[in-house]
C-alpha atoms as a PDB file:
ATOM      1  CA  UNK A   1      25.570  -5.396 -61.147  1.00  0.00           C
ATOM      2  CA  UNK A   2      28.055  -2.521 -59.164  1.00  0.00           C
ATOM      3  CA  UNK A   3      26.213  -1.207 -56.995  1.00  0.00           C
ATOM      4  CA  UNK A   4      27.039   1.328 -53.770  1.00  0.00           C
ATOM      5  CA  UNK A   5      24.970   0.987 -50.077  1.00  0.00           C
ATOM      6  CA  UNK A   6      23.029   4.298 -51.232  1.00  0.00           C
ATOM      7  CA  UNK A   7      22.012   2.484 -54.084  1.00  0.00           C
ATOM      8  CA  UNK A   8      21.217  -1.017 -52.838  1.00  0.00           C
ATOM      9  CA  UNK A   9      19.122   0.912 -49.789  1.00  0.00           C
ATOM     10  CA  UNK A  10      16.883   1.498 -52.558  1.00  0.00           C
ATOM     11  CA  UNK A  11      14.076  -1.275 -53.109  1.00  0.00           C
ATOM     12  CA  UNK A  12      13.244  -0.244 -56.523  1.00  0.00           C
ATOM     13  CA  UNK A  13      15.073   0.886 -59.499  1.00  0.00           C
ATOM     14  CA  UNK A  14      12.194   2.536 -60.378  1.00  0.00           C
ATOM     15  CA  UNK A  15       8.687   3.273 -59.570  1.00  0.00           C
ATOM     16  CA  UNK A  16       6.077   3.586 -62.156  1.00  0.00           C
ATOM     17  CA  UNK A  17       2.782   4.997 -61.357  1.00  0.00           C
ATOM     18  CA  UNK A  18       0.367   3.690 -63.838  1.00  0.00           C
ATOM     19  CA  UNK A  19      -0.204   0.167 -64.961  1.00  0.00           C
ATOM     20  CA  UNK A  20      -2.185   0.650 -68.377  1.00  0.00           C
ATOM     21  CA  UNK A  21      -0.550   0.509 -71.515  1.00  0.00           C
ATOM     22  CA  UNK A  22       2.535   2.712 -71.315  1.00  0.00           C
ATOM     23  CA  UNK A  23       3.718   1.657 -68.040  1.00  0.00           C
ATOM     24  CA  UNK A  24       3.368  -2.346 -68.926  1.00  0.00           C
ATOM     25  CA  UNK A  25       5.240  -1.258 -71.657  1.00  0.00           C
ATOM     26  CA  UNK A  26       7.766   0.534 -69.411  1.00  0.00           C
ATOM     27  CA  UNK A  27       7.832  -2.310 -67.235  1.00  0.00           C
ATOM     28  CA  UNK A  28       8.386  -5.031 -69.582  1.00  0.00           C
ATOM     29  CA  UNK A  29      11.779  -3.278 -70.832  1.00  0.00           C
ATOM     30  CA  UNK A  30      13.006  -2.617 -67.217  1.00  0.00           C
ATOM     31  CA  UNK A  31      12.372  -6.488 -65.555  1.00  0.00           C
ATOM     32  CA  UNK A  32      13.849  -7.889 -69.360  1.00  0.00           C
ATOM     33  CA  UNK A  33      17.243  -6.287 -67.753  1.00  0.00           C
ATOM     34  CA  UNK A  34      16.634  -7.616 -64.675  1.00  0.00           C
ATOM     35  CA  UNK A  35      15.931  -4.210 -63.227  1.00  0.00           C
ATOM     36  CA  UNK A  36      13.728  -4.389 -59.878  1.00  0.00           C
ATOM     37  CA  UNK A  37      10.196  -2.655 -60.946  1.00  0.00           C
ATOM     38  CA  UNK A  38       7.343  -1.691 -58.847  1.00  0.00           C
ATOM     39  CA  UNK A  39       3.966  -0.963 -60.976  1.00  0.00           C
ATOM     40  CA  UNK A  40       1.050   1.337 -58.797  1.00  0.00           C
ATOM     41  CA  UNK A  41      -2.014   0.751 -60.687  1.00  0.00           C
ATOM     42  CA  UNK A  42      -5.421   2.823 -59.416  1.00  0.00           C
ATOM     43  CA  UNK A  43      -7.181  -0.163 -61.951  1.00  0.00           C
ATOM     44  CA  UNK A  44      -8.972   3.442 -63.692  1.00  0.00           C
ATOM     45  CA  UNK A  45      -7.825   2.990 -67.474  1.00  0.00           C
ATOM     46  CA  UNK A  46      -8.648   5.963 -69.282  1.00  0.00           C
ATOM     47  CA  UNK A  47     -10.612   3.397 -72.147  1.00  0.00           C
ATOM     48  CA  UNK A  48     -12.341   1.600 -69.054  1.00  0.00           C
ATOM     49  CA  UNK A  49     -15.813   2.721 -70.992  1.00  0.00           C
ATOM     50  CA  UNK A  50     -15.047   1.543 -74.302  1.00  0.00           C
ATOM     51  CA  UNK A  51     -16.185  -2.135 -74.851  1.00  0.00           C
ATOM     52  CA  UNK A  52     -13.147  -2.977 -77.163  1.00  0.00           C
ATOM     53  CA  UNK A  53     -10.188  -1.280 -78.279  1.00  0.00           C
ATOM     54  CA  UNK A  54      -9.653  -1.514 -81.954  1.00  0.00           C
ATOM     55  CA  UNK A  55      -6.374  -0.640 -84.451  1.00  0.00           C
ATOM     56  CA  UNK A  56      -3.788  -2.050 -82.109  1.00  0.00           C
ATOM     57  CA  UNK A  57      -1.803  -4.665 -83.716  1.00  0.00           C
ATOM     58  CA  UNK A  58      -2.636  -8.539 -83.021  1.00  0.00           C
ATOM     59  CA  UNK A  59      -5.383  -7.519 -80.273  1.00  0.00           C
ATOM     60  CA  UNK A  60      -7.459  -5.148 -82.458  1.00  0.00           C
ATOM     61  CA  UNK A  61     -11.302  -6.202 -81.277  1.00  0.00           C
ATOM     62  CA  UNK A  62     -10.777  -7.302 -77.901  1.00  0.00           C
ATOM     63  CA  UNK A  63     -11.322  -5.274 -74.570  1.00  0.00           C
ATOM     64  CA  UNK A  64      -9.329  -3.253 -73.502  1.00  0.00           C
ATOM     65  CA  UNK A  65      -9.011  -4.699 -69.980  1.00  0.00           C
ATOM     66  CA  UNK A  66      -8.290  -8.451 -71.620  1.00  0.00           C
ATOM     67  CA  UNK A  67      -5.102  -6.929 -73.195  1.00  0.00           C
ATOM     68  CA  UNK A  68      -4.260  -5.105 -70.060  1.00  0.00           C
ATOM     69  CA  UNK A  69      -4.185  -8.726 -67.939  1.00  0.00           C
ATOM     70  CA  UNK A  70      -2.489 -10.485 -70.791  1.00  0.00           C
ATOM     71  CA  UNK A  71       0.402  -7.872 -70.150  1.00  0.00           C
ATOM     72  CA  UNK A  72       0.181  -7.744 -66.896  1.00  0.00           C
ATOM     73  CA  UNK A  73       0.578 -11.598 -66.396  1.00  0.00           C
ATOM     74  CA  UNK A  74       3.490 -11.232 -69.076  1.00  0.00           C
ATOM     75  CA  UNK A  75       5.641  -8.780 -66.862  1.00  0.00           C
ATOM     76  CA  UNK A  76       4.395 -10.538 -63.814  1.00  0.00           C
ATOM     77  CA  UNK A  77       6.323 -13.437 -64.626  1.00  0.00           C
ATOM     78  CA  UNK A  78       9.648 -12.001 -64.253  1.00  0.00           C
ATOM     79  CA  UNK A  79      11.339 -11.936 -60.379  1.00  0.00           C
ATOM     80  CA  UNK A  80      12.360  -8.753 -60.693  1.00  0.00           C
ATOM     81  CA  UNK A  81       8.612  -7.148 -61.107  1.00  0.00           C
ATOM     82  CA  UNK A  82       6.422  -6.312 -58.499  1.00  0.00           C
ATOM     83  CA  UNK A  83       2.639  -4.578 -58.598  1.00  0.00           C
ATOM     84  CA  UNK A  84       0.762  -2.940 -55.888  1.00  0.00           C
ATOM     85  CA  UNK A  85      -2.899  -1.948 -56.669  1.00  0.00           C
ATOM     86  CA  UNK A  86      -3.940   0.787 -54.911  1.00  0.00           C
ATOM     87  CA  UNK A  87      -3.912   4.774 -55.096  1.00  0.00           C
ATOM     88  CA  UNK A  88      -0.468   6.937 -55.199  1.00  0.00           C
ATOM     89  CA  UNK A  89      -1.589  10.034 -52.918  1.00  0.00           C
ATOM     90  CA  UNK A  90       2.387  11.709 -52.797  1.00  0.00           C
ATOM     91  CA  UNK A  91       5.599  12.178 -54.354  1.00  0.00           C
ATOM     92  CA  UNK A  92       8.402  13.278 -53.097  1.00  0.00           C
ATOM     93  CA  UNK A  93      12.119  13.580 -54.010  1.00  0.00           C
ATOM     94  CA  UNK A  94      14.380  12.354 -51.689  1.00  0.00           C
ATOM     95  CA  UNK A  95      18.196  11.743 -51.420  1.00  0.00           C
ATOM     96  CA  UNK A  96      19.113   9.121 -54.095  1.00  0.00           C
ATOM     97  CA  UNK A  97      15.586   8.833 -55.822  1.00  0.00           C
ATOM     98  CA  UNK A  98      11.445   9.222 -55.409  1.00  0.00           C
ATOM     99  CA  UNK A  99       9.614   8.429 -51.929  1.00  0.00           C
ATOM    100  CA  UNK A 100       6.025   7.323 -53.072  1.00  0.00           C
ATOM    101  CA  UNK A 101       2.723   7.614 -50.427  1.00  0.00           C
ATOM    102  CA  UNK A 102       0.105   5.753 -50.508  1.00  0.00           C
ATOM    103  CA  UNK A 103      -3.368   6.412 -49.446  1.00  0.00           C
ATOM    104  CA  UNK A 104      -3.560   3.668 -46.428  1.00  0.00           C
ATOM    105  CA  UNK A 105      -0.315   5.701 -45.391  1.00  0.00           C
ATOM    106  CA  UNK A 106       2.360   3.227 -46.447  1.00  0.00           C
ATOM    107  CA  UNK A 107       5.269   4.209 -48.301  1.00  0.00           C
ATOM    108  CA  UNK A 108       7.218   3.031 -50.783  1.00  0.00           C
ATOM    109  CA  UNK A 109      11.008   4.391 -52.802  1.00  0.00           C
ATOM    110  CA  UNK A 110      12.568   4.105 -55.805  1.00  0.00           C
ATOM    111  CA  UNK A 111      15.484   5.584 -57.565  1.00  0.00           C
ATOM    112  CA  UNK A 112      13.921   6.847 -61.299  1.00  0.00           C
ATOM    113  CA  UNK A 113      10.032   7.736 -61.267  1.00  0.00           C
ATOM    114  CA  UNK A 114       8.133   7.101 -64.633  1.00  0.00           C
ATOM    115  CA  UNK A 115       4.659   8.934 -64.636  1.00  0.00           C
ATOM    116  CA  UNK A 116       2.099   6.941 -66.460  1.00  0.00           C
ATOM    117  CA  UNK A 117      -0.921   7.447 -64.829  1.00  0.00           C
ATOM    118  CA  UNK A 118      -2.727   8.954 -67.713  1.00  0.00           C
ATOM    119  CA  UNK A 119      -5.330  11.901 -68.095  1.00  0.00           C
ATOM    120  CA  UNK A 120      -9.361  12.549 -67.558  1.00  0.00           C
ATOM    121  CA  UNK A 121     -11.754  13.415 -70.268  1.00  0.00           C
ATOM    122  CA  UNK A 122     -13.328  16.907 -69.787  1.00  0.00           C
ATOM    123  CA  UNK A 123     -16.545  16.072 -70.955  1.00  0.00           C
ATOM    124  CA  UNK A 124     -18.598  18.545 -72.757  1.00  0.00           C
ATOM    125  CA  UNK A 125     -22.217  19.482 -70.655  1.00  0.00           C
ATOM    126  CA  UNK A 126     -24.413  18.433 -72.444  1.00  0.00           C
ATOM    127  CA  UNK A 127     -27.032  15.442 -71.254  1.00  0.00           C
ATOM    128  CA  UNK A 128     -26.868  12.483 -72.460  1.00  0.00           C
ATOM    129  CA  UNK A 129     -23.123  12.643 -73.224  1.00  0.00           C
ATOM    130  CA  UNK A 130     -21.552  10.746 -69.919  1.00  0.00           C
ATOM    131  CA  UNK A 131     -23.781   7.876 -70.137  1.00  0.00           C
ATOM    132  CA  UNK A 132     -22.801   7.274 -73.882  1.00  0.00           C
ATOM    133  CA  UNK A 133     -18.922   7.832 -73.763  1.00  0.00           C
ATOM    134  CA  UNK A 134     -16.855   5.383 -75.269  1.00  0.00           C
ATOM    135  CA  UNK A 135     -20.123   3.842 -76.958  1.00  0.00           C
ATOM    136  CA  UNK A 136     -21.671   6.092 -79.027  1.00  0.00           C
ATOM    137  CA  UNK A 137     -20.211   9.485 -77.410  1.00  0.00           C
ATOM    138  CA  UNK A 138     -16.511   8.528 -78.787  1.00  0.00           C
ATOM    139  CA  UNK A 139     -13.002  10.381 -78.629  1.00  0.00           C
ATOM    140  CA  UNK A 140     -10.874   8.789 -81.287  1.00  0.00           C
ATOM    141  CA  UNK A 141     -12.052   8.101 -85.060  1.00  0.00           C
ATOM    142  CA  UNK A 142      -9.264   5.820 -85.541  1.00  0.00           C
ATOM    143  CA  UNK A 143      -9.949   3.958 -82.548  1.00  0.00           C
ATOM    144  CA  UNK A 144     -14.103   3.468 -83.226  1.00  0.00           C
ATOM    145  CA  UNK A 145     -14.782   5.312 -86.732  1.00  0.00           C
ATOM    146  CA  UNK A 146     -14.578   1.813 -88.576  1.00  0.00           C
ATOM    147  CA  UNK A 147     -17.482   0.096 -86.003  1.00  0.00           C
ATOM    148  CA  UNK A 148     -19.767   3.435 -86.681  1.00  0.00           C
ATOM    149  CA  UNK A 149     -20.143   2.792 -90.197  1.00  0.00           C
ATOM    150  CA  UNK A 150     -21.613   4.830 -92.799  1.00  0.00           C
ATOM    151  CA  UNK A 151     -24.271   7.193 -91.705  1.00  0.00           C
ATOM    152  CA  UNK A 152     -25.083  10.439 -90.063  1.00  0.00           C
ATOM    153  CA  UNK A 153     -22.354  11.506 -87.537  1.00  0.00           C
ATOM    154  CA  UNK A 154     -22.385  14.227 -85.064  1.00  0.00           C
ATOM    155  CA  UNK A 155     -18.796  15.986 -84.338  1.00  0.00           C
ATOM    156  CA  UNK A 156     -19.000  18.489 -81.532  1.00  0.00           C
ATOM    157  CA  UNK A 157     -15.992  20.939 -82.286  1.00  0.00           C
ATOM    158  CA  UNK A 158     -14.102  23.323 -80.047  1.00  0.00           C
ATOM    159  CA  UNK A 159     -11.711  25.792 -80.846  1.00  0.00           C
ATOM    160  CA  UNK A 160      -9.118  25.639 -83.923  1.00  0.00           C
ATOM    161  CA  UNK A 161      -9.042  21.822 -83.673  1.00  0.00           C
ATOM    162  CA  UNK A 162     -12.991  21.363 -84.643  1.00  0.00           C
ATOM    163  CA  UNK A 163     -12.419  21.868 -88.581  1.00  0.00           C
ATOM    164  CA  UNK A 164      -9.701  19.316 -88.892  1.00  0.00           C
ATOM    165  CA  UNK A 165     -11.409  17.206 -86.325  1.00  0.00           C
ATOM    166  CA  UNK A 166     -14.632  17.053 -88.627  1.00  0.00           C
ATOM    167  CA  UNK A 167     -12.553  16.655 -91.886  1.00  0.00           C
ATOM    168  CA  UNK A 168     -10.581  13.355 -90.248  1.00  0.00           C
ATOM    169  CA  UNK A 169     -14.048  12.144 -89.125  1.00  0.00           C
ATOM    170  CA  UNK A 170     -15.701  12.656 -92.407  1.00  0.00           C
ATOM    171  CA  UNK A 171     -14.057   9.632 -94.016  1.00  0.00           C
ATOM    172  CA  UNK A 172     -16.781   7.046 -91.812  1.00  0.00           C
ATOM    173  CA  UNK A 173     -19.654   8.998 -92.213  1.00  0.00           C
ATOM    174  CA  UNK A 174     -21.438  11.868 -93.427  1.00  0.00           C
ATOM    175  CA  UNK A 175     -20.515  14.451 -90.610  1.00  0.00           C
ATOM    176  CA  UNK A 176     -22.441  17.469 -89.332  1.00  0.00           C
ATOM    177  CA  UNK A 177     -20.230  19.975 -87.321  1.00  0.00           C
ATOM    178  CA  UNK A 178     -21.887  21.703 -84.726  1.00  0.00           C
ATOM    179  CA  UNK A 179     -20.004  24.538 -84.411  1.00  0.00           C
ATOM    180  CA  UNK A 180     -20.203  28.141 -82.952  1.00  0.00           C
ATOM    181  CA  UNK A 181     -19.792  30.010 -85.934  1.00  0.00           C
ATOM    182  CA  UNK A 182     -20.063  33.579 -83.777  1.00  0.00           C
ATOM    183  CA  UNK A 183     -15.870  33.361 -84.937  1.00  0.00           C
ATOM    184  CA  UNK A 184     -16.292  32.858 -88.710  1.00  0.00           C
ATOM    185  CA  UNK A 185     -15.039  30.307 -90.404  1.00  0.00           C
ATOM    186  CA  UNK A 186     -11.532  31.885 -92.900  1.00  0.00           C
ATOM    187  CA  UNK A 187     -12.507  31.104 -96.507  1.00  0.00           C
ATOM    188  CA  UNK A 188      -9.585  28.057 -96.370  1.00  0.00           C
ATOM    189  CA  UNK A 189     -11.135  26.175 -93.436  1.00  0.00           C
ATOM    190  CA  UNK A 190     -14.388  26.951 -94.949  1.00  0.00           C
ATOM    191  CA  UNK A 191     -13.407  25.049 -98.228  1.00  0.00           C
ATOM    192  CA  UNK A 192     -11.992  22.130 -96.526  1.00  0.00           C
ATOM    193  CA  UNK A 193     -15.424  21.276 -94.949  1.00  0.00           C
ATOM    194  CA  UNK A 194     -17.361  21.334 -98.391  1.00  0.00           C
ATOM    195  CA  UNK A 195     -14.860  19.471 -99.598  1.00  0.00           C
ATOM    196  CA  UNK A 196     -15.141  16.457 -97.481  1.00  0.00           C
ATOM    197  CA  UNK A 197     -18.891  17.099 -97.329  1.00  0.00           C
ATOM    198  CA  UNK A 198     -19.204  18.415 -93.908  1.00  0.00           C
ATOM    199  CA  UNK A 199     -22.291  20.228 -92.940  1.00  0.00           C
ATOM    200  CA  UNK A 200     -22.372  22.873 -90.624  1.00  0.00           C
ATOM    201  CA  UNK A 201     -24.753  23.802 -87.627  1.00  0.00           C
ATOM    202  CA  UNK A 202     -24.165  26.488 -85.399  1.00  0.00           C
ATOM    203  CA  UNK A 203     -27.086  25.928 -83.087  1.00  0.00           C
ATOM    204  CA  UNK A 204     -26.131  24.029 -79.970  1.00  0.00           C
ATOM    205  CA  UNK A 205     -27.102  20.565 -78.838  1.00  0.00           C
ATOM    206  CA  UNK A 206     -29.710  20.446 -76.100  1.00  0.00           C
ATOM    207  CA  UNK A 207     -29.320  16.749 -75.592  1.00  0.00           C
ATOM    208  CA  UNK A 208     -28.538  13.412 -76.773  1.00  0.00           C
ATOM    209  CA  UNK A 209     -31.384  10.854 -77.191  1.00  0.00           C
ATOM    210  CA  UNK A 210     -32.054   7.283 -77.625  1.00  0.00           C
ATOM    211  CA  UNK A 211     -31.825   5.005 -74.711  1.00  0.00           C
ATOM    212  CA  UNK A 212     -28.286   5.053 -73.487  1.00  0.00           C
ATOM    213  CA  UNK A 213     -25.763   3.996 -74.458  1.00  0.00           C
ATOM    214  CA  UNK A 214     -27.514   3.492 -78.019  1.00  0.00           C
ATOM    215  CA  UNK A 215     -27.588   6.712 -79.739  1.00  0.00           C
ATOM    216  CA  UNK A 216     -30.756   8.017 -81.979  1.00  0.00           C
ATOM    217  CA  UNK A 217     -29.829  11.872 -82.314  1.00  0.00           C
ATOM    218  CA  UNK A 218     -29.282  15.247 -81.233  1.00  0.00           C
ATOM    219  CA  UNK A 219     -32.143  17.488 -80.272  1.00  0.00           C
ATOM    220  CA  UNK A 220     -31.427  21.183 -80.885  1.00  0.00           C
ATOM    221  CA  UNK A 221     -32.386  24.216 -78.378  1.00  0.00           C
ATOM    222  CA  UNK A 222     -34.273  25.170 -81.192  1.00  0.00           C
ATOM    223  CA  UNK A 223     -36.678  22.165 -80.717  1.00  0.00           C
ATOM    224  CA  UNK A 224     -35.322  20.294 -84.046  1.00  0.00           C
ATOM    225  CA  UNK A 225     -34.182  16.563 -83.999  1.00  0.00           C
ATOM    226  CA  UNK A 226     -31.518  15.545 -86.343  1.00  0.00           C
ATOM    227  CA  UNK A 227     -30.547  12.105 -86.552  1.00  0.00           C
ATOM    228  CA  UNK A 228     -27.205  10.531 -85.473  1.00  0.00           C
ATOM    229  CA  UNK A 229     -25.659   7.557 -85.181  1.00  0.00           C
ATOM    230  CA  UNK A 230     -22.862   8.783 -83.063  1.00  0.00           C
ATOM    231  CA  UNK A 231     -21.733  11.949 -82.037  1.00  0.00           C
ATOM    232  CA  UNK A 232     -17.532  12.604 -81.783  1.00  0.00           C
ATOM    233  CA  UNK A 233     -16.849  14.676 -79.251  1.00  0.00           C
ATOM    234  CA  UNK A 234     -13.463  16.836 -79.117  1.00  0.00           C
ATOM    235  CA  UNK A 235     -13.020  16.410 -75.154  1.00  0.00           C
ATOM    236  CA  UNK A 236     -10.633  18.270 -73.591  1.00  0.00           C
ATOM    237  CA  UNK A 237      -7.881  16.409 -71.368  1.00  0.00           C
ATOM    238  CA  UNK A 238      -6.433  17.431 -67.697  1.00  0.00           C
ATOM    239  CA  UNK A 239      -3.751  15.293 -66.298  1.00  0.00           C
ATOM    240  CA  UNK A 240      -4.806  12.447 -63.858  1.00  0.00           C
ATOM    241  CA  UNK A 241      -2.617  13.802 -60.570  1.00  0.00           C
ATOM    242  CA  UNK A 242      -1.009  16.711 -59.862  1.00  0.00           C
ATOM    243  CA  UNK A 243       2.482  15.306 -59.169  1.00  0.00           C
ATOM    244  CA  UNK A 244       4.489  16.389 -62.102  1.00  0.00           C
ATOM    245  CA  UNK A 245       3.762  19.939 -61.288  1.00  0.00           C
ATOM    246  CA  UNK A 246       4.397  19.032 -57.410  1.00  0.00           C
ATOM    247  CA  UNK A 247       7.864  17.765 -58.690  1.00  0.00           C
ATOM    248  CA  UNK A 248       8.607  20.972 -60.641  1.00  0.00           C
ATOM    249  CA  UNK A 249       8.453  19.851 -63.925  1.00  0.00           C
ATOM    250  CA  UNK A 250       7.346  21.898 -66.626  1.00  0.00           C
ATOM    251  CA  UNK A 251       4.058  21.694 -68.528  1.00  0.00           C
ATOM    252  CA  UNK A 252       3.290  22.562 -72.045  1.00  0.00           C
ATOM    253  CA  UNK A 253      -0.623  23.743 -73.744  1.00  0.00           C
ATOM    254  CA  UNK A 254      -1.858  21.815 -76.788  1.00  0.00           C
ATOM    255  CA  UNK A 255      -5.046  21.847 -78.265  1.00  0.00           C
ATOM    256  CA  UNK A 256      -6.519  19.473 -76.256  1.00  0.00           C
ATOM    257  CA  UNK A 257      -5.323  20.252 -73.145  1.00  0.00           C
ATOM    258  CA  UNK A 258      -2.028  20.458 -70.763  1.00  0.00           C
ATOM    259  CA  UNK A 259      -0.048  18.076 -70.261  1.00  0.00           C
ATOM    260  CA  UNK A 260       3.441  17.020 -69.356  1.00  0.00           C
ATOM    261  CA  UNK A 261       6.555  18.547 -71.392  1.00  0.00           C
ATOM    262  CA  UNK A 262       8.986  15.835 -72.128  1.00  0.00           C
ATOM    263  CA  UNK A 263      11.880  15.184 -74.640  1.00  0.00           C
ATOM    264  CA  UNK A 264      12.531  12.765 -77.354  1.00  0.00           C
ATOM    265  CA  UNK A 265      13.623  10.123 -74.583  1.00  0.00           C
ATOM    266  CA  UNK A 266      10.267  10.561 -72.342  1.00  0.00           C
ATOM    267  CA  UNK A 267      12.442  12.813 -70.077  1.00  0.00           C
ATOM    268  CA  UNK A 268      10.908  15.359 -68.075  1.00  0.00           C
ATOM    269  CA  UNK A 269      12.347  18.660 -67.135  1.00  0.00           C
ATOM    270  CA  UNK A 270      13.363  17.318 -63.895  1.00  0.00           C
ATOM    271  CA  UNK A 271      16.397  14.772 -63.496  1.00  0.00           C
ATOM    272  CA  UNK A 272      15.187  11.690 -62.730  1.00  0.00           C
ATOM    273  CA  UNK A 273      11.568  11.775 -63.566  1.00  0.00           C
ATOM    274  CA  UNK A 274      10.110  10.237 -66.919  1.00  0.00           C
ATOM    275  CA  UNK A 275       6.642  10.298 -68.450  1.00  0.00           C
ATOM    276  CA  UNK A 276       5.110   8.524 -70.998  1.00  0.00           C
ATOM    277  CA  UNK A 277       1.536   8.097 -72.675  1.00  0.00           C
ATOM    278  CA  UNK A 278      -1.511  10.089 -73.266  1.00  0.00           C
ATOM    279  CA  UNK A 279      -0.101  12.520 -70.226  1.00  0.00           C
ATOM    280  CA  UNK A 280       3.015  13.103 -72.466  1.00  0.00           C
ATOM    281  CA  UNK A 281       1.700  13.691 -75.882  1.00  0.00           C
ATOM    282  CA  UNK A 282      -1.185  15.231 -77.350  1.00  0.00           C
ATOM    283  CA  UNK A 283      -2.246  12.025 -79.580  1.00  0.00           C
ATOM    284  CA  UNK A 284      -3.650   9.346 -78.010  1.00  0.00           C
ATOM    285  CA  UNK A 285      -3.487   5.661 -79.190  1.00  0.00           C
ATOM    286  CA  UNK A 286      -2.247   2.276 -77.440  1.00  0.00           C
ATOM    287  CA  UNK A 287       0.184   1.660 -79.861  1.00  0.00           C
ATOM    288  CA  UNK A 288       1.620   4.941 -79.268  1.00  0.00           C
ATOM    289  CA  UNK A 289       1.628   4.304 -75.190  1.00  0.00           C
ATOM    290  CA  UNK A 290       3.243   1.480 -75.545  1.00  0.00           C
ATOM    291  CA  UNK A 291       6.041   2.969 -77.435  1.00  0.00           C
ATOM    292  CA  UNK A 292       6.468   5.825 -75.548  1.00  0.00           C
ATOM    293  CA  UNK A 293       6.656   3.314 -72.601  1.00  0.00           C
ATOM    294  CA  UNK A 294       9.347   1.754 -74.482  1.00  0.00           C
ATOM    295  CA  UNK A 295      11.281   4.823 -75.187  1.00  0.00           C
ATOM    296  CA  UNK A 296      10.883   5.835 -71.149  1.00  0.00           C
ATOM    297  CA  UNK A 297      12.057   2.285 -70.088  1.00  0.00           C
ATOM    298  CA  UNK A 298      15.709   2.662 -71.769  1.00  0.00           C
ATOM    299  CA  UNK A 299      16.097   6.029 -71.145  1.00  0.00           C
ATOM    300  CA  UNK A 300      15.844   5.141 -67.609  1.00  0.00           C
ATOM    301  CA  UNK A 301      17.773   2.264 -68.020  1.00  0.00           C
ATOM    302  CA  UNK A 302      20.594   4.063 -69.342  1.00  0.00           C
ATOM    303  CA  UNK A 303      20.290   6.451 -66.819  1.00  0.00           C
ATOM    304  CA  UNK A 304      20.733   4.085 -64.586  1.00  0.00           C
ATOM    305  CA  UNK A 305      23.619   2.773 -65.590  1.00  0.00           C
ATOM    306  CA  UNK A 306      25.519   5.925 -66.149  1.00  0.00           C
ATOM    307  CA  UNK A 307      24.869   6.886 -62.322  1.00  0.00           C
ATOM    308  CA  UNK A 308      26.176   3.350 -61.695  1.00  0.00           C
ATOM    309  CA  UNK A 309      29.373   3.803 -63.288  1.00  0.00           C
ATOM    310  CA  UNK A 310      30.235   7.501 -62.177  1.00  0.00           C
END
């Protein structure tokens, strides 16, 4: 590989910052082409409280963290990867690439930076919620509607994306929306929701009860009880670390929350920095992290090589 001294004083190629799905993707790419790869891994998977992970192909059923090691042990076997678990505190851009800090005060450099570490769940406040998320307080229908079965299911809505939210998780259950209605409903959105059968109730949830994380129902601030089975809760997202907005690059709004603008290649607004999973795109899914992973890895590969040959 041509290489100059400002390059080889580099110990990475690149630095990803995020070991979950999108960065072993990422990783797996870069160490196939013999590229030197350091993974930083916090071990805080965004699905850490679901018990399995369900709809990804060949693994749907098993947990999350088993199909995270698998991976793990896959990339690990090739010389050119290396993996550091611990917390990334700073990044900086220096001459050539990334500097990287670490909380113990270390250091570490690299010259392409893929973000991966992921977002956090804004949880709504309501009781009963945190100590049922990812069991039977749940994010994704396509990730957990199939295990719910038929039956009474709560969806708590927010904001333009509750109707479409309720009408998607109609097709496991019967759904109630609860809903502030103080912003009617347009005639069209209306229509959609007796269409799939969805029922309406603008009065808010006091609670969640049943002995966590098994869930029996909602009780109302009226005092009423209305039976669920489990409750799908549009949770807003907010980017796991600030360093993409440290690094200058821009951010963009979606419905769910803000998160990191990047291009068709998993390129960022600033040269040199990549991001890729559920920090980069407003759908969430493991298939689609580790495609997006994918994507990132040979876009910095090429970049790579193009800096190589100037």
């Amino acid at each position: 590989m041509p290489t100059t001294g400002k390059l080889e004083s580099m110990p990475h190629d690149a630095v990803i910052i995020g070991g979950s799905y999108a960065g072993l993707s990422a990783a797996m790419q870069l160490v196939r082409a013999r590229r030197r790869v350091l993974v930083i891994d916090d071990g805080r998977p965004r699905n850490r409280f679901a018990a399995r992970a369900h709809g990804f192909l060949a693994n749907d059923g098993k947990p999350g963290a088993e199909i995270a090691a698998a991976a793990r042990a896959q990339v690990s076997a090739y010389p050119t990867a290396a993996f550091r678990m611990a917390e990334a505190v700073e990044v900086e851009r220096i001459d050539g690439g990334f500097s990287v800090a670490f909380a113990d005060g270390t250091r570490t450099r690299g010259r392409r930076l893929l973000l991966s570490h992921g977002v956090e769940d804004v949880l709504a406040d309501i009781p009963g919620v945190k100590e049922r998320w990812g069991r039977t307080a749940l994010h994704c229908p396509w990730c957990h509607g199939y295990e719910v079965g038929a039956g009474p299911i709560g969806v708590l809505g927010r904001g333009e994306h509750a109707v479409q939210y309720a009408i998607t998780v109609a097709e496991w259950g019967q759904v109630t929306l609860f809903m502030d209605l103080s912003n009617p409903l347009s005639p069209e959105d209306a229509h959609k929701l007796y269409r799939r059968g969805v029922t309406i109730e603008p009065t808010p949830i006091a609670a969640l009860e049943g002995e966590a994380p098994t869930l029996t129902g909602a009780r109302l601030i009226d005092g009423r009880f209305m039976p669920l089975k489990a409750i799908f809760v549009g949770a807003n997202v907010r980017v796991a670390s600030p360093f993409a907005e440290r690094l200058g690059c821009e951010m963009t709004d979606t419905p769910m929350g803000r998160i990191i603008k990047v291009d068709g290649l998993q390129q960022t607004t600033q040269p040199g920095v990549f991001a890729a999973g559920d920090l980069a795109r407003a759908a969430s899914n493991i298939t689609l992290a580790t495609s997006d992973g994918m994507t990132a890895a040979h876009a910095i590969f090429r970049s790579l090589v193009e800096e190589e040959v100037a």
